[in-house]
Structure formats: structure tokens, C-alpha cells
Amino acid sequence: EKDPANQRNGPLLADPRYTNAPIPYDGRSGAPPGPTPGYGGGPGPNQGYPPAGAPSGGYGGGGYGPSYGSGYEGGDGYGSPMSPRQQGYSNRGDRFSGNQGPPVQDRGGYGHPNMPAQGYQEQGPPPPGAMFQGSVIMVYGLNLDKISCDKLFNLFCLYGNVVRVKFLKSKEGSAMVQMGDAMAVDRCMQNLNYMTLFDNKITLGHSKQAFLQDVPNPYELPDGTPSFKDYMGSRNNRYANPEAASKNHILPPSKVLHFFNTPPNISEEQLGEVLENVGAAKPFKVKLFASKSDRSSSGLMQFESKSEALEALVLANHASIPNPAGKSPYVMKLCFSGGPIKE
């Protein structure tokens, strides 16, 4: 047995070196003390993002909460096989979530990695040294005579959930678009930057703002519509849940538009009238797909140029078409298609 006297004479702390500073939490339960390289501010090529294999739930994971069984190729945090960047901190001010489950207490962005994100939450600032990228895009070079919040929504909703749109009175031709997560921002930047829209070349950039605040009394745009609009509850957002997101094909603007959710047996002339009514050019070639049901129709429209197709999508996406067999009109939906129409 040990001598009690020796125990009493021993130091109170076996090794006082570890009491000089608090042990930082690096996001992994049971991890050794100290910052992990490339995660939470430590040095490394992936600074600010967790290592591969880190849990995807709770830290954003694209803003949709816990990971799901099968990965979504667009990288919205729906699946488990994701890159470190997709798994980690999104560090944005707001989160737009489609996951279900009980509410989780807001921990200012530092929640337990295994806790799912719930709803649309305002996060606190990122930890010191962490890489910051919010979910707000700056859009420059807009033609104010032909653009509005809804028209920007019609375009940006192809690449992620649109939360809010705000035009800047102090900087003419500029707007801010808040997306549902940082990965949606990346897709918009990759596919829409430097595109020509209504004879203007638009440029996109990352905003320093983490989120857009509500504007109680927005000023009017030239077309009479408000300069600020909230789309959080819009049924036209296409990434509301994993199943809806998996149906989206991420493509850059092209000459061909895919249309769907139109009345059954719609004709080429009727499609042309819908486009004319909103001020868009008529396509020079239309192909109707064989209908799988009598509830709706779909097909392709090909335009003379990429700019014509882009403007047609901005103007006619979510256009209402009368329903001959019911009270509620059809809401036509458009997206870009890969190749030209084949005979």
C-alpha cells in the first residue's frame, strides 16, 4: 500500500502546465486540446472548415440540418458523402432549413456537432480566425427599367432557395440577394457571373453582410413594384427539402429552356402568347414531350441566343396560365437545358 504521508506531500496538481489557459473546444467531442489545423481558426489549407469525416449536422451542412442517406450532387448539405467545405461551417447570419424535428436552442453558431439545425436562425459571429462566407450576393449592372425582385427571384431560384431580395437606392443598378446557404451562393457565382441580361453585363460578388434585414417601407422600383421582398414562404423555391432539391439540374444559362407544369396539350402558339404577354421573345423551335399523365405537360423551347433565353426565363418563369379544367391557374416553371433540340 502507498504511504499516506507521501500522498499528502505530493503536488496538488500533477502537471500544472495544462492549467495556464482554458482548453479550446475544436468541435469534436473527446478531441485532444488545442486548435485543429484547418478547423476553427487553426493553420492549414482548409482554414475555418472541419476535417473530412466530421459530423455534418449542426454546423450548417449547407443549412439544412442533419445529413441524409443519399447525397445531393449540388452540395446543399443533403447527403453524407460531402467535401470538407460542404460538411463544415457555413458561418452565415441566417439559415433556411427544410429539415423536420424539434426546435434546437440557438447557440450562436457553436452548437454541438450532432444537433440538427432547425428553421431559419440568426447565428452569432464565427470563431476567431475562422473563414467567413455569408449567404448574401451582391448583383451589379442591372437594368432597372426591366428588372424587379420577382424577376431576380425567377433567375436565382434555379441555384438554391432565395430568402430575400433588396435593391440599393444608394447604388443604382445594384441589388442584394440572400440565398439559403453559402453553397447556393457558390452555384450562382459559377453560373451567372458576367452574363448579359437586358443588354447589361451583370457581375456578382460576395457581400460582407451575413443576412438581409427586413425593410418595413421599401421604395418603389421604376415598374412600381417594391424594392425589397421576402421569399421565405414562397412555394416556388425549389430546394425546400432533399426530395425537391434532387430534381434540380444545375446548369449555366443556355439557348434552350425546359418548361414544365403547363396545361396538358398546350400548343406552340399558346406558349408563344404566354411569352409575348410578359415581353419575352418567342422561341424559334418548340418540342413537346410525350405526356405521362393528363394533369400537365412539359417540353423544350429553343431561342436564337443565350441572352434571349435568359431574358425569357427571367420574365416568364412562374407565369400564370389559365386552367381550362379548374379554378387555379397553372404556374409555368422554367430552367435551362443542356443541349439543342434534336429533330
PDB file of N, CA, C and O in Angstrom, residues 13-56:
ATOM      1  N   LEU A  13      -1.503  19.474  -8.067  1.00  0.00           N
ATOM      2  CA  LEU A  13      -1.741  19.222  -9.479  1.00  0.00           C
ATOM      3  C   LEU A  13      -0.552  18.458 -10.042  1.00  0.00           C
ATOM      4  O   LEU A  13       0.582  18.908  -9.919  1.00  0.00           O
ATOM      5  N   ALA A  14      -0.843  17.349 -10.663  1.00  0.00           N
ATOM      6  CA  ALA A  14       0.247  16.506 -11.159  1.00  0.00           C
ATOM      7  C   ALA A  14       1.074  17.220 -12.209  1.00  0.00           C
ATOM      8  O   ALA A  14       2.279  17.065 -12.265  1.00  0.00           O
ATOM      9  N   ASP A  15       0.451  17.976 -13.055  1.00  0.00           N
ATOM     10  CA  ASP A  15       1.176  18.690 -14.103  1.00  0.00           C
ATOM     11  C   ASP A  15       0.513  20.046 -14.313  1.00  0.00           C
ATOM     12  O   ASP A  15      -0.463  20.157 -15.050  1.00  0.00           O
ATOM     13  N   PRO A  16       0.998  21.099 -13.655  1.00  0.00           N
ATOM     14  CA  PRO A  16       0.325  22.411 -13.718  1.00  0.00           C
ATOM     15  C   PRO A  16       0.443  23.091 -15.066  1.00  0.00           C
ATOM     16  O   PRO A  16      -0.160  24.108 -15.297  1.00  0.00           O
ATOM     17  N   ARG A  17       1.191  22.514 -16.023  1.00  0.00           N
ATOM     18  CA  ARG A  17       1.339  23.171 -17.323  1.00  0.00           C
ATOM     19  C   ARG A  17       0.009  23.307 -18.041  1.00  0.00           C
ATOM     20  O   ARG A  17      -0.197  24.220 -18.843  1.00  0.00           O
ATOM     21  N   TYR A  18      -0.924  22.393 -17.792  1.00  0.00           N
ATOM     22  CA  TYR A  18      -2.173  22.382 -18.527  1.00  0.00           C
ATOM     23  C   TYR A  18      -3.238  23.266 -17.897  1.00  0.00           C
ATOM     24  O   TYR A  18      -4.374  23.273 -18.324  1.00  0.00           O
ATOM     25  N   THR A  19      -2.863  24.020 -16.879  1.00  0.00           N
ATOM     26  CA  THR A  19      -3.847  24.910 -16.249  1.00  0.00           C
ATOM     27  C   THR A  19      -3.590  26.366 -16.566  1.00  0.00           C
ATOM     28  O   THR A  19      -4.247  27.231 -16.040  1.00  0.00           O
ATOM     29  N   ASN A  20      -2.658  26.663 -17.467  1.00  0.00           N
ATOM     30  CA  ASN A  20      -2.339  28.060 -17.778  1.00  0.00           C
ATOM     31  C   ASN A  20      -3.409  28.729 -18.615  1.00  0.00           C
ATOM     32  O   ASN A  20      -3.547  29.935 -18.624  1.00  0.00           O
ATOM     33  N   ALA A  21      -4.153  27.980 -19.381  1.00  0.00           N
ATOM     34  CA  ALA A  21      -5.170  28.566 -20.267  1.00  0.00           C
ATOM     35  C   ALA A  21      -6.283  27.555 -20.436  1.00  0.00           C
ATOM     36  O   ALA A  21      -6.067  26.349 -20.299  1.00  0.00           O
ATOM     37  N   PRO A  22      -7.485  28.034 -20.702  1.00  0.00           N
ATOM     38  CA  PRO A  22      -8.589  27.088 -20.939  1.00  0.00           C
ATOM     39  C   PRO A  22      -8.355  26.271 -22.185  1.00  0.00           C
ATOM     40  O   PRO A  22      -7.752  26.731 -23.151  1.00  0.00           O
ATOM     41  N   ILE A  23      -8.824  25.055 -22.169  1.00  0.00           N
ATOM     42  CA  ILE A  23      -8.678  24.166 -23.324  1.00  0.00           C
ATOM     43  C   ILE A  23      -9.711  24.541 -24.370  1.00  0.00           C
ATOM     44  O   ILE A  23     -10.905  24.528 -24.087  1.00  0.00           O
ATOM     45  N   PRO A  24      -9.294  24.920 -25.563  1.00  0.00           N
ATOM     46  CA  PRO A  24     -10.284  25.318 -26.587  1.00  0.00           C
ATOM     47  C   PRO A  24     -11.069  24.121 -27.093  1.00  0.00           C
ATOM     48  O   PRO A  24     -10.557  23.012 -27.179  1.00  0.00           O
ATOM     49  N   TYR A  25     -12.321  24.369 -27.411  1.00  0.00           N
ATOM     50  CA  TYR A  25     -13.175  23.329 -27.991  1.00  0.00           C
ATOM     51  C   TYR A  25     -13.049  23.375 -29.497  1.00  0.00           C
ATOM     52  O   TYR A  25     -13.288  24.397 -30.115  1.00  0.00           O
ATOM     53  N   ASP A  26     -12.636  22.270 -30.099  1.00  0.00           N
ATOM     54  CA  ASP A  26     -12.398  22.277 -31.542  1.00  0.00           C
ATOM     55  C   ASP A  26     -13.522  21.620 -32.317  1.00  0.00           C
ATOM     56  O   ASP A  26     -13.378  21.314 -33.491  1.00  0.00           O
ATOM     57  N   GLY A  27     -14.670  21.411 -31.682  1.00  0.00           N
ATOM     58  CA  GLY A  27     -15.814  20.904 -32.430  1.00  0.00           C
ATOM     59  C   GLY A  27     -15.944  19.402 -32.445  1.00  0.00           C
ATOM     60  O   GLY A  27     -16.869  18.874 -33.016  1.00  0.00           O
ATOM     61  N   ARG A  28     -15.010  18.696 -31.797  1.00  0.00           N
ATOM     62  CA  ARG A  28     -15.106  17.237 -31.806  1.00  0.00           C
ATOM     63  C   ARG A  28     -15.032  16.735 -30.368  1.00  0.00           C
ATOM     64  O   ARG A  28     -14.069  16.988 -29.663  1.00  0.00           O
ATOM     65  N   SER A  29     -16.029  16.014 -29.940  1.00  0.00           N
ATOM     66  CA  SER A  29     -16.089  15.521 -28.575  1.00  0.00           C
ATOM     67  C   SER A  29     -14.943  14.552 -28.332  1.00  0.00           C
ATOM     68  O   SER A  29     -14.722  13.621 -29.098  1.00  0.00           O
ATOM     69  N   GLY A  30     -14.195  14.778 -27.266  1.00  0.00           N
ATOM     70  CA  GLY A  30     -13.103  13.888 -26.929  1.00  0.00           C
ATOM     71  C   GLY A  30     -11.837  14.164 -27.700  1.00  0.00           C
ATOM     72  O   GLY A  30     -10.886  13.412 -27.614  1.00  0.00           O
ATOM     73  N   ALA A  31     -11.748  15.244 -28.461  1.00  0.00           N
ATOM     74  CA  ALA A  31     -10.556  15.558 -29.239  1.00  0.00           C
ATOM     75  C   ALA A  31      -9.471  16.071 -28.326  1.00  0.00           C
ATOM     76  O   ALA A  31      -9.734  16.620 -27.257  1.00  0.00           O
ATOM     77  N   PRO A  32      -8.198  15.932 -28.678  1.00  0.00           N
ATOM     78  CA  PRO A  32      -7.116  16.466 -27.856  1.00  0.00           C
ATOM     79  C   PRO A  32      -7.189  17.972 -27.782  1.00  0.00           C
ATOM     80  O   PRO A  32      -7.751  18.617 -28.662  1.00  0.00           O
ATOM     81  N   PRO A  33      -6.653  18.569 -26.719  1.00  0.00           N
ATOM     82  CA  PRO A  33      -6.730  20.028 -26.581  1.00  0.00           C
ATOM     83  C   PRO A  33      -5.946  20.739 -27.660  1.00  0.00           C
ATOM     84  O   PRO A  33      -5.013  20.189 -28.234  1.00  0.00           O
ATOM     85  N   GLY A  34      -6.357  21.981 -27.912  1.00  0.00           N
ATOM     86  CA  GLY A  34      -5.649  22.804 -28.887  1.00  0.00           C
ATOM     87  C   GLY A  34      -6.371  22.864 -30.193  1.00  0.00           C
ATOM     88  O   GLY A  34      -7.185  22.004 -30.507  1.00  0.00           O
ATOM     89  N   PRO A  35      -6.122  23.900 -30.993  1.00  0.00           N
ATOM     90  CA  PRO A  35      -6.812  24.055 -32.280  1.00  0.00           C
ATOM     91  C   PRO A  35      -6.403  22.981 -33.263  1.00  0.00           C
ATOM     92  O   PRO A  35      -5.248  22.592 -33.332  1.00  0.00           O
ATOM     93  N   THR A  36      -7.350  22.482 -33.998  1.00  0.00           N
ATOM     94  CA  THR A  36      -7.074  21.512 -35.053  1.00  0.00           C
ATOM     95  C   THR A  36      -6.673  22.241 -36.324  1.00  0.00           C
ATOM     96  O   THR A  36      -7.348  23.165 -36.729  1.00  0.00           O
ATOM     97  N   PRO A  37      -5.564  21.859 -36.966  1.00  0.00           N
ATOM     98  CA  PRO A  37      -5.163  22.560 -38.198  1.00  0.00           C
ATOM     99  C   PRO A  37      -6.279  22.561 -39.216  1.00  0.00           C
ATOM    100  O   PRO A  37      -6.859  21.528 -39.515  1.00  0.00           O
ATOM    101  N   GLY A  38      -6.558  23.736 -39.770  1.00  0.00           N
ATOM    102  CA  GLY A  38      -7.562  23.855 -40.814  1.00  0.00           C
ATOM    103  C   GLY A  38      -8.976  23.858 -40.297  1.00  0.00           C
ATOM    104  O   GLY A  38      -9.902  23.761 -41.063  1.00  0.00           O
ATOM    105  N   TYR A  39      -9.178  23.975 -38.963  1.00  0.00           N
ATOM    106  CA  TYR A  39     -10.543  23.907 -38.421  1.00  0.00           C
ATOM    107  C   TYR A  39     -10.657  24.840 -37.237  1.00  0.00           C
ATOM    108  O   TYR A  39      -9.895  24.780 -36.304  1.00  0.00           O
ATOM    109  N   GLY A  40     -11.623  25.733 -37.312  1.00  0.00           N
ATOM    110  CA  GLY A  40     -11.875  26.620 -36.192  1.00  0.00           C
ATOM    111  C   GLY A  40     -10.770  27.611 -35.955  1.00  0.00           C
ATOM    112  O   GLY A  40     -10.532  28.040 -34.830  1.00  0.00           O
ATOM    113  N   GLY A  41     -10.048  27.997 -36.990  1.00  0.00           N
ATOM    114  CA  GLY A  41      -9.055  29.036 -36.834  1.00  0.00           C
ATOM    115  C   GLY A  41      -7.633  28.541 -36.835  1.00  0.00           C
ATOM    116  O   GLY A  41      -6.705  29.327 -36.847  1.00  0.00           O
ATOM    117  N   GLY A  42      -7.393  27.218 -36.758  1.00  0.00           N
ATOM    118  CA  GLY A  42      -6.041  26.721 -36.788  1.00  0.00           C
ATOM    119  C   GLY A  42      -5.431  26.870 -38.159  1.00  0.00           C
ATOM    120  O   GLY A  42      -6.117  27.020 -39.164  1.00  0.00           O
ATOM    121  N   PRO A  43      -4.108  26.844 -38.260  1.00  0.00           N
ATOM    122  CA  PRO A  43      -3.465  26.985 -39.576  1.00  0.00           C
ATOM    123  C   PRO A  43      -3.720  25.775 -40.437  1.00  0.00           C
ATOM    124  O   PRO A  43      -3.922  24.670 -39.939  1.00  0.00           O
ATOM    125  N   GLY A  44      -3.697  25.989 -41.720  1.00  0.00           N
ATOM    126  CA  GLY A  44      -3.893  24.882 -42.636  1.00  0.00           C
ATOM    127  C   GLY A  44      -4.552  25.341 -43.908  1.00  0.00           C
ATOM    128  O   GLY A  44      -5.120  26.423 -43.979  1.00  0.00           O
ATOM    129  N   PRO A  45      -4.532  24.514 -44.959  1.00  0.00           N
ATOM    130  CA  PRO A  45      -5.102  24.928 -46.258  1.00  0.00           C
ATOM    131  C   PRO A  45      -6.607  25.081 -46.232  1.00  0.00           C
ATOM    132  O   PRO A  45      -7.172  25.805 -47.016  1.00  0.00           O
ATOM    133  N   ASN A  46      -7.292  24.371 -45.315  1.00  0.00           N
ATOM    134  CA  ASN A  46      -8.751  24.457 -45.243  1.00  0.00           C
ATOM    135  C   ASN A  46      -9.173  25.218 -44.009  1.00  0.00           C
ATOM    136  O   ASN A  46     -10.053  24.817 -43.272  1.00  0.00           O
ATOM    137  N   GLN A  47      -8.520  26.328 -43.756  1.00  0.00           N
ATOM    138  CA  GLN A  47      -8.775  27.076 -42.536  1.00  0.00           C
ATOM    139  C   GLN A  47     -10.247  27.425 -42.408  1.00  0.00           C
ATOM    140  O   GLN A  47     -10.863  27.947 -43.314  1.00  0.00           O
ATOM    141  N   GLY A  48     -10.813  27.142 -41.222  1.00  0.00           N
ATOM    142  CA  GLY A  48     -12.200  27.501 -40.971  1.00  0.00           C
ATOM    143  C   GLY A  48     -13.178  26.407 -41.310  1.00  0.00           C
ATOM    144  O   GLY A  48     -14.360  26.571 -41.074  1.00  0.00           O
ATOM    145  N   TYR A  49     -12.715  25.246 -41.840  1.00  0.00           N
ATOM    146  CA  TYR A  49     -13.614  24.159 -42.175  1.00  0.00           C
ATOM    147  C   TYR A  49     -13.176  22.908 -41.437  1.00  0.00           C
ATOM    148  O   TYR A  49     -11.991  22.699 -41.190  1.00  0.00           O
ATOM    149  N   PRO A  50     -14.106  22.020 -41.103  1.00  0.00           N
ATOM    150  CA  PRO A  50     -13.746  20.816 -40.357  1.00  0.00           C
ATOM    151  C   PRO A  50     -13.063  19.799 -41.238  1.00  0.00           C
ATOM    152  O   PRO A  50     -13.194  19.836 -42.448  1.00  0.00           O
ATOM    153  N   PRO A  51     -12.332  18.877 -40.630  1.00  0.00           N
ATOM    154  CA  PRO A  51     -11.672  17.836 -41.424  1.00  0.00           C
ATOM    155  C   PRO A  51     -12.683  16.869 -42.005  1.00  0.00           C
ATOM    156  O   PRO A  51     -13.817  16.786 -41.559  1.00  0.00           O
ATOM    157  N   ALA A  52     -12.222  16.107 -42.998  1.00  0.00           N
ATOM    158  CA  ALA A  52     -13.096  15.107 -43.607  1.00  0.00           C
ATOM    159  C   ALA A  52     -13.528  14.112 -42.548  1.00  0.00           C
ATOM    160  O   ALA A  52     -12.748  13.671 -41.730  1.00  0.00           O
ATOM    161  N   GLY A  53     -14.797  13.759 -42.581  1.00  0.00           N
ATOM    162  CA  GLY A  53     -15.332  12.833 -41.609  1.00  0.00           C
ATOM    163  C   GLY A  53     -15.982  13.490 -40.424  1.00  0.00           C
ATOM    164  O   GLY A  53     -16.601  12.816 -39.601  1.00  0.00           O
ATOM    165  N   ALA A  54     -15.857  14.807 -40.306  1.00  0.00           N
ATOM    166  CA  ALA A  54     -16.518  15.490 -39.205  1.00  0.00           C
ATOM    167  C   ALA A  54     -18.018  15.468 -39.408  1.00  0.00           C
ATOM    168  O   ALA A  54     -18.496  15.435 -40.527  1.00  0.00           O
ATOM    169  N   PRO A  55     -18.794  15.486 -38.303  1.00  0.00           N
ATOM    170  CA  PRO A  55     -20.256  15.434 -38.457  1.00  0.00           C
ATOM    171  C   PRO A  55     -20.775  16.601 -39.253  1.00  0.00           C
ATOM    172  O   PRO A  55     -20.305  17.719 -39.127  1.00  0.00           O
ATOM    173  N   SER A  56     -21.795  16.360 -40.091  1.00  0.00           N
ATOM    174  CA  SER A  56     -22.328  17.422 -40.938  1.00  0.00           C
ATOM    175  C   SER A  56     -23.499  18.132 -40.305  1.00  0.00           C
ATOM    176  O   SER A  56     -23.856  19.208 -40.727  1.00  0.00           O
TER     177      SER A  56
END
